[in-house]
Short mmCIF file of C-alpha atoms in Angstrom, two decimals:
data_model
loop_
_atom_site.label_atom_id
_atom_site.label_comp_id
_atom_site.label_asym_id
_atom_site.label_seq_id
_atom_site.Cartn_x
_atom_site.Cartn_y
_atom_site.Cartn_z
CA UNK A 1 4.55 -23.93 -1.47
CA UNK A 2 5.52 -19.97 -1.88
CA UNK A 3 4.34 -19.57 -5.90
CA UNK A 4 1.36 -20.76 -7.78
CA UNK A 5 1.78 -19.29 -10.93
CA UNK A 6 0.26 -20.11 -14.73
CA UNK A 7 1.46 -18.45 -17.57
CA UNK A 8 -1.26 -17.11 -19.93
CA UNK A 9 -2.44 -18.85 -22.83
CA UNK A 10 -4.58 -17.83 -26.01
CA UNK A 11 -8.21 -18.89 -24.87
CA UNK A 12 -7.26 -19.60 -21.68
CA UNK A 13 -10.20 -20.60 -19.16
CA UNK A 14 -11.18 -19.47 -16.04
CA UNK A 15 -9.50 -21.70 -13.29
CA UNK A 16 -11.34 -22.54 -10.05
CA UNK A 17 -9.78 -23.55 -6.90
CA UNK A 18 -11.48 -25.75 -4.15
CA UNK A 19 -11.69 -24.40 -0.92
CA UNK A 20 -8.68 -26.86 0.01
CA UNK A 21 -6.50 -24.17 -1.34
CA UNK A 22 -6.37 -22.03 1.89
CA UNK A 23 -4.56 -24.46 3.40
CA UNK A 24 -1.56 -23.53 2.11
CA UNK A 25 -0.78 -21.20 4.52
CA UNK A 26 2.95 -20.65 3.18
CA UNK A 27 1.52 -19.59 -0.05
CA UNK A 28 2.80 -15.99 -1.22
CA UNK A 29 1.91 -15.50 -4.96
CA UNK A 30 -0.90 -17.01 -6.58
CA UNK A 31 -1.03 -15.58 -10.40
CA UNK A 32 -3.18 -16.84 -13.22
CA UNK A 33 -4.59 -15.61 -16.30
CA UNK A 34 -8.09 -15.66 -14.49
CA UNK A 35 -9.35 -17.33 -11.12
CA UNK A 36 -12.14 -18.05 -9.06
CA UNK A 37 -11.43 -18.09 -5.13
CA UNK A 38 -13.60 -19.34 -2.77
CA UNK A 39 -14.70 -18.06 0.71
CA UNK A 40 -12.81 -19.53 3.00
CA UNK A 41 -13.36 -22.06 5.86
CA UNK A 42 -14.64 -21.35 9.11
CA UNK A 43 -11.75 -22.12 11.51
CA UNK A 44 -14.13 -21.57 14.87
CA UNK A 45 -17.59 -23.57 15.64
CA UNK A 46 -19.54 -19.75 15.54
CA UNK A 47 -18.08 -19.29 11.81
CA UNK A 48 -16.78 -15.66 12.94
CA UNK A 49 -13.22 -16.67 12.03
CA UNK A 50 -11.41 -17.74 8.73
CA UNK A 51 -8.69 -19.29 7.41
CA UNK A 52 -6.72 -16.63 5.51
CA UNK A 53 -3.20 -16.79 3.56
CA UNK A 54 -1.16 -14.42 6.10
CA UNK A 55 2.22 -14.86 4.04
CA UNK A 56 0.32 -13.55 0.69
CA UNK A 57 2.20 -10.86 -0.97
CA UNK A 58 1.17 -11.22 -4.93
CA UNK A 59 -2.91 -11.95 -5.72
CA UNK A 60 -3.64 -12.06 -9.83
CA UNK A 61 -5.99 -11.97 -11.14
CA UNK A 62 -8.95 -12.81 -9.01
CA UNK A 63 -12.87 -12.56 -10.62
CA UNK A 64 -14.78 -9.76 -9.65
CA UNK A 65 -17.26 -12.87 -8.35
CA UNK A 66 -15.08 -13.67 -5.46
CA UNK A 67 -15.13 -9.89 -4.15
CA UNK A 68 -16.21 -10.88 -0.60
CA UNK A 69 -15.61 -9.92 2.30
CA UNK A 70 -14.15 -13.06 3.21
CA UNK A 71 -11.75 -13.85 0.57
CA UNK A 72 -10.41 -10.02 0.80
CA UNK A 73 -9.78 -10.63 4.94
CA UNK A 74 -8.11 -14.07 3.55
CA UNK A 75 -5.85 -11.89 1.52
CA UNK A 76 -5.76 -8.78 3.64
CA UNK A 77 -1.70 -9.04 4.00
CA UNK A 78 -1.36 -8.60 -0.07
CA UNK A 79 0.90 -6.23 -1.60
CA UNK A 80 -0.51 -6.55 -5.13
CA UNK A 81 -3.84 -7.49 -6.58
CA UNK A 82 -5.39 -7.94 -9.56
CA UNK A 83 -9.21 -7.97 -10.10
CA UNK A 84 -10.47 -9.58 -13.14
CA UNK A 85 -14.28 -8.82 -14.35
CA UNK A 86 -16.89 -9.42 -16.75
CA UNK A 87 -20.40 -7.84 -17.01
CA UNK A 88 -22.29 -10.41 -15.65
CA UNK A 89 -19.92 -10.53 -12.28
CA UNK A 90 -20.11 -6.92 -11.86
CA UNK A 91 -24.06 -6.82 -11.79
CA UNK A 92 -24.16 -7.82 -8.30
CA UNK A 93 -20.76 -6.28 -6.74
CA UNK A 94 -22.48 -2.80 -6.14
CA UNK A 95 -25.67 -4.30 -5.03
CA UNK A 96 -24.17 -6.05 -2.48
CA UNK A 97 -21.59 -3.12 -1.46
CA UNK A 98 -18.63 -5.96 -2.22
CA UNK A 99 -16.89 -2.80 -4.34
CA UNK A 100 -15.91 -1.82 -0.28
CA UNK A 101 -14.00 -4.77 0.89
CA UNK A 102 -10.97 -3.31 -0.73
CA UNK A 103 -10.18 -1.06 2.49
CA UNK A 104 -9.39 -4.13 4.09
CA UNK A 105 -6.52 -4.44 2.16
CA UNK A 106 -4.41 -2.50 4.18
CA UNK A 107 -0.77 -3.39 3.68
CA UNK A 108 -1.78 -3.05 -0.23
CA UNK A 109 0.40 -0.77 -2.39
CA UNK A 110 -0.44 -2.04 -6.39
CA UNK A 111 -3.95 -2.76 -7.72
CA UNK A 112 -4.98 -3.53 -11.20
CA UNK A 113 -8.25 -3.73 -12.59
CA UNK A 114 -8.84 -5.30 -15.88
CA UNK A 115 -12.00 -5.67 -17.94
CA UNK A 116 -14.31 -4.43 -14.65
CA UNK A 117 -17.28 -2.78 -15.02
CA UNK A 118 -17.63 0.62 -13.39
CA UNK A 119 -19.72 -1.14 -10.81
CA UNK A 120 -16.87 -3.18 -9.34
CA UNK A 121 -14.50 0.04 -8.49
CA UNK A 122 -15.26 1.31 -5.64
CA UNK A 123 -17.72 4.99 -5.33
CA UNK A 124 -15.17 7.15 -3.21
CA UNK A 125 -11.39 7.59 -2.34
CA UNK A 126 -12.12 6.33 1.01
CA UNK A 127 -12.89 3.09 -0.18
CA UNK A 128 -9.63 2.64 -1.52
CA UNK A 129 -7.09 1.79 0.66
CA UNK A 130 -4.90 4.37 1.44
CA UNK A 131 -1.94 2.64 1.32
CA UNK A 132 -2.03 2.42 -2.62
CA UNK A 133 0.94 3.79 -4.37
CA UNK A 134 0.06 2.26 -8.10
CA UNK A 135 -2.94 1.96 -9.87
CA UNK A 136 -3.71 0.28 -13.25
CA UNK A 137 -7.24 0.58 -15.02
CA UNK A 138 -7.36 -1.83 -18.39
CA UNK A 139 -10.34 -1.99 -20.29
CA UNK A 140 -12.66 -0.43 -17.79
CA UNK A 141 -14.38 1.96 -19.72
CA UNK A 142 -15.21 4.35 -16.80
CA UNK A 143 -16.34 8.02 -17.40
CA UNK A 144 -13.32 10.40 -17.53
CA UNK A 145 -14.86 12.05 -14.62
CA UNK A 146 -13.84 9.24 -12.21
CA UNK A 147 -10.34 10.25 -12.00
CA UNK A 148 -11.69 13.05 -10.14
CA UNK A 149 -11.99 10.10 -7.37
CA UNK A 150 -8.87 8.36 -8.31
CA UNK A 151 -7.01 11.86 -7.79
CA UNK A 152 -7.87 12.23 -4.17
CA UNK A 153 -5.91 8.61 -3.40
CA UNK A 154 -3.22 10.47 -1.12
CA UNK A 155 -0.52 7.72 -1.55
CA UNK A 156 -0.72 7.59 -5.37
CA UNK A 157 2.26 7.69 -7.31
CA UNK A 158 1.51 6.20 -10.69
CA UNK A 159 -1.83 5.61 -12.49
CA UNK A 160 -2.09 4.04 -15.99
CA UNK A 161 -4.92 4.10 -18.02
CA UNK A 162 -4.95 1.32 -20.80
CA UNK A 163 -7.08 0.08 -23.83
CA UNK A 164 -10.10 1.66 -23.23
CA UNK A 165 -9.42 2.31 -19.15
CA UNK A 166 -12.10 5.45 -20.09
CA UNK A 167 -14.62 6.12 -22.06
CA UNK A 168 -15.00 9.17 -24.24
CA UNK A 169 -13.04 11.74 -25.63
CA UNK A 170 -13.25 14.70 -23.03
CA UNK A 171 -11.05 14.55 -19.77
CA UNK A 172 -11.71 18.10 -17.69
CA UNK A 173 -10.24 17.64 -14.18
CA UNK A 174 -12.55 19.56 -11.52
CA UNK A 175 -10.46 19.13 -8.19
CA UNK A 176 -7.40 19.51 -7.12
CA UNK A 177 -5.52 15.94 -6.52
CA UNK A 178 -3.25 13.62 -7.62
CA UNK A 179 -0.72 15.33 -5.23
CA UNK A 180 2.01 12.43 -4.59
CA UNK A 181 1.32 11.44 -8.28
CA UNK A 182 4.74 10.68 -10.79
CA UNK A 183 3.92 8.99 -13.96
CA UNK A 184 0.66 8.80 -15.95
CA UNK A 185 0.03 6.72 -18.70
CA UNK A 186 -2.16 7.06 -20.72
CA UNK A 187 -2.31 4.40 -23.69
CA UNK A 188 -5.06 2.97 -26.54
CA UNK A 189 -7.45 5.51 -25.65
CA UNK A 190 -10.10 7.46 -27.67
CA UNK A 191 -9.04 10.77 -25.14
CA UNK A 192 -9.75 14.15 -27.83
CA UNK A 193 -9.38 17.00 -25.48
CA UNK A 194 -7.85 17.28 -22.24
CA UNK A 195 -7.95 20.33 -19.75
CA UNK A 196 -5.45 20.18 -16.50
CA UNK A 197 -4.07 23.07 -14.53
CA UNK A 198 -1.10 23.00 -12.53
CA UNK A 199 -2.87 21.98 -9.25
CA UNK A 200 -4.39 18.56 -10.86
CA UNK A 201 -0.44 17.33 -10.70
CA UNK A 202 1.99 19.38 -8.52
CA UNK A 203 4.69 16.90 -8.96
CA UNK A 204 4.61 14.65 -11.73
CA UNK A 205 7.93 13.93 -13.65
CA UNK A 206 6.65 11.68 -16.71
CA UNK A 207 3.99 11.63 -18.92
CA UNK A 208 3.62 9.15 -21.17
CA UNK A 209 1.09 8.99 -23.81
CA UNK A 210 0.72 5.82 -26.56
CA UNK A 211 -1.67 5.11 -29.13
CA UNK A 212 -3.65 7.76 -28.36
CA UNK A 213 -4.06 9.41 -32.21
CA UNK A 214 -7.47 11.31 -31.38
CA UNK A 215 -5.77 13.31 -28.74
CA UNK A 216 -5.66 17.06 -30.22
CA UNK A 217 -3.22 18.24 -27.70
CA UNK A 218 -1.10 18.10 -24.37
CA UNK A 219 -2.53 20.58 -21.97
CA UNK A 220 0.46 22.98 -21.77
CA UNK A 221 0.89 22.76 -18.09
CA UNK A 222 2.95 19.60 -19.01
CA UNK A 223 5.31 22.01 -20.86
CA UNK A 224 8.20 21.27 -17.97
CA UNK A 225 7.30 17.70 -17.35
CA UNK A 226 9.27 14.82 -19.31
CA UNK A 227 6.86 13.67 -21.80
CA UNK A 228 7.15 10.87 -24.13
CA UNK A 229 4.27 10.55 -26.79
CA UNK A 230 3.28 7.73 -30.07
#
């Protein structure tokens, strides 16, 4: 079996799987509106050693529940994931450092985040893996000021901020970053006033901004940059 795949549905319900699941160790995409993945099984009497899907290329969207250490190492071989949340998930990720099993991820190049809590991202750049080239933020209401992290990712090359991805309606970038970055988008958000300088994004080539009717102005740095804006 090489695809599990569900297409979403209006009030569609959080599937679980049963630990049986890692058996299929042929299994490379395993999409769903919303899923709950267990640890998996010990494959060793000392339980140091998991079963793990190493053909998985495509992971989405897994609950923010399921962050483990063990179910990332079961995925580690992933291209693309997508983390799923809700606030009463994300109460425990931080506590429980889970927000840092995403550096295992190493062969990982897209990650999407949708409806997470600020808790469930992870507190520096170097918890990222550094492999990521695209990163998608839906609904995540963090404080403009994390992009100051998300900037430092050396390998990014796009980052889209959707419905809500931040919350409030000043973006000032303090550090320099963002250096491998090509397209931002930046769409449904209540974003007012934005400062940037040239160094925040020495080579982007599109901007695209949507829905975002509070936003007084594009920073003029972008004056050279292909923009598209409604």
């Amino acid at each position: 079996m090489l695809t599990f795949k569900r297409k979403a549905m209006y009030g569609s319900v959080k599937v679980t799987f049963p630990e049986e699941i890692w058996g299929l160790m042929q299994l490379r995409h395993l999409k769903q509106p919303e899923f709950y993945l267990p640890n998996p099984p010990s494959v060793s009497a000392d339980k140091g050693s998991h079963m793990g899907f190493s053909n998985i290329q495509t992971v989405s969207y897994l609950c923010s529940d399921c962050y483990t250490k063990e179910v990332i190492l079961g995925i580690q071989n992933a291209k693309e994931l997508g983390i799923i949340g809700n606030v009463i998930d994300s109460m425990s990720i931080r506590d429980f450092g889970l927000h840092n099993n995403l550096v295992y991820l190493q062969q990982l190049e897209t990650l999407s985040f949708s409806c997470c809590q600020n808790r469930v991202l992870p507190a520096s750049a170097k918890a990222f893996p550094a492999t990521l080239k695209k990163l998608k933020l839906d609904g995540t209401f963090l404080n403009w000021s994390y992009l100051d992290i998300i900037a430092e990712l050396p390998n990014l090359e796009v980052l889209k901020l959707m419905d809500d991805a931040c919350d409030g309606d000043e973006w000032h970038q303090n550090v320099k970053g963002f250096t491998l970055l090509k397209l931002l988008l930046i769409e449904d958000n209540h974003l007012k006033y934005w400062k940037a300088t040239d160094d925040n994004f020495p080579v982007l080539e599109r901007l695209m901004i949507r829905s975002c009717k509070d936003l007084k102005e594009i920073p003029i740095e972008f004056a050279e940059i292909h923009t598209t804006a409604d």
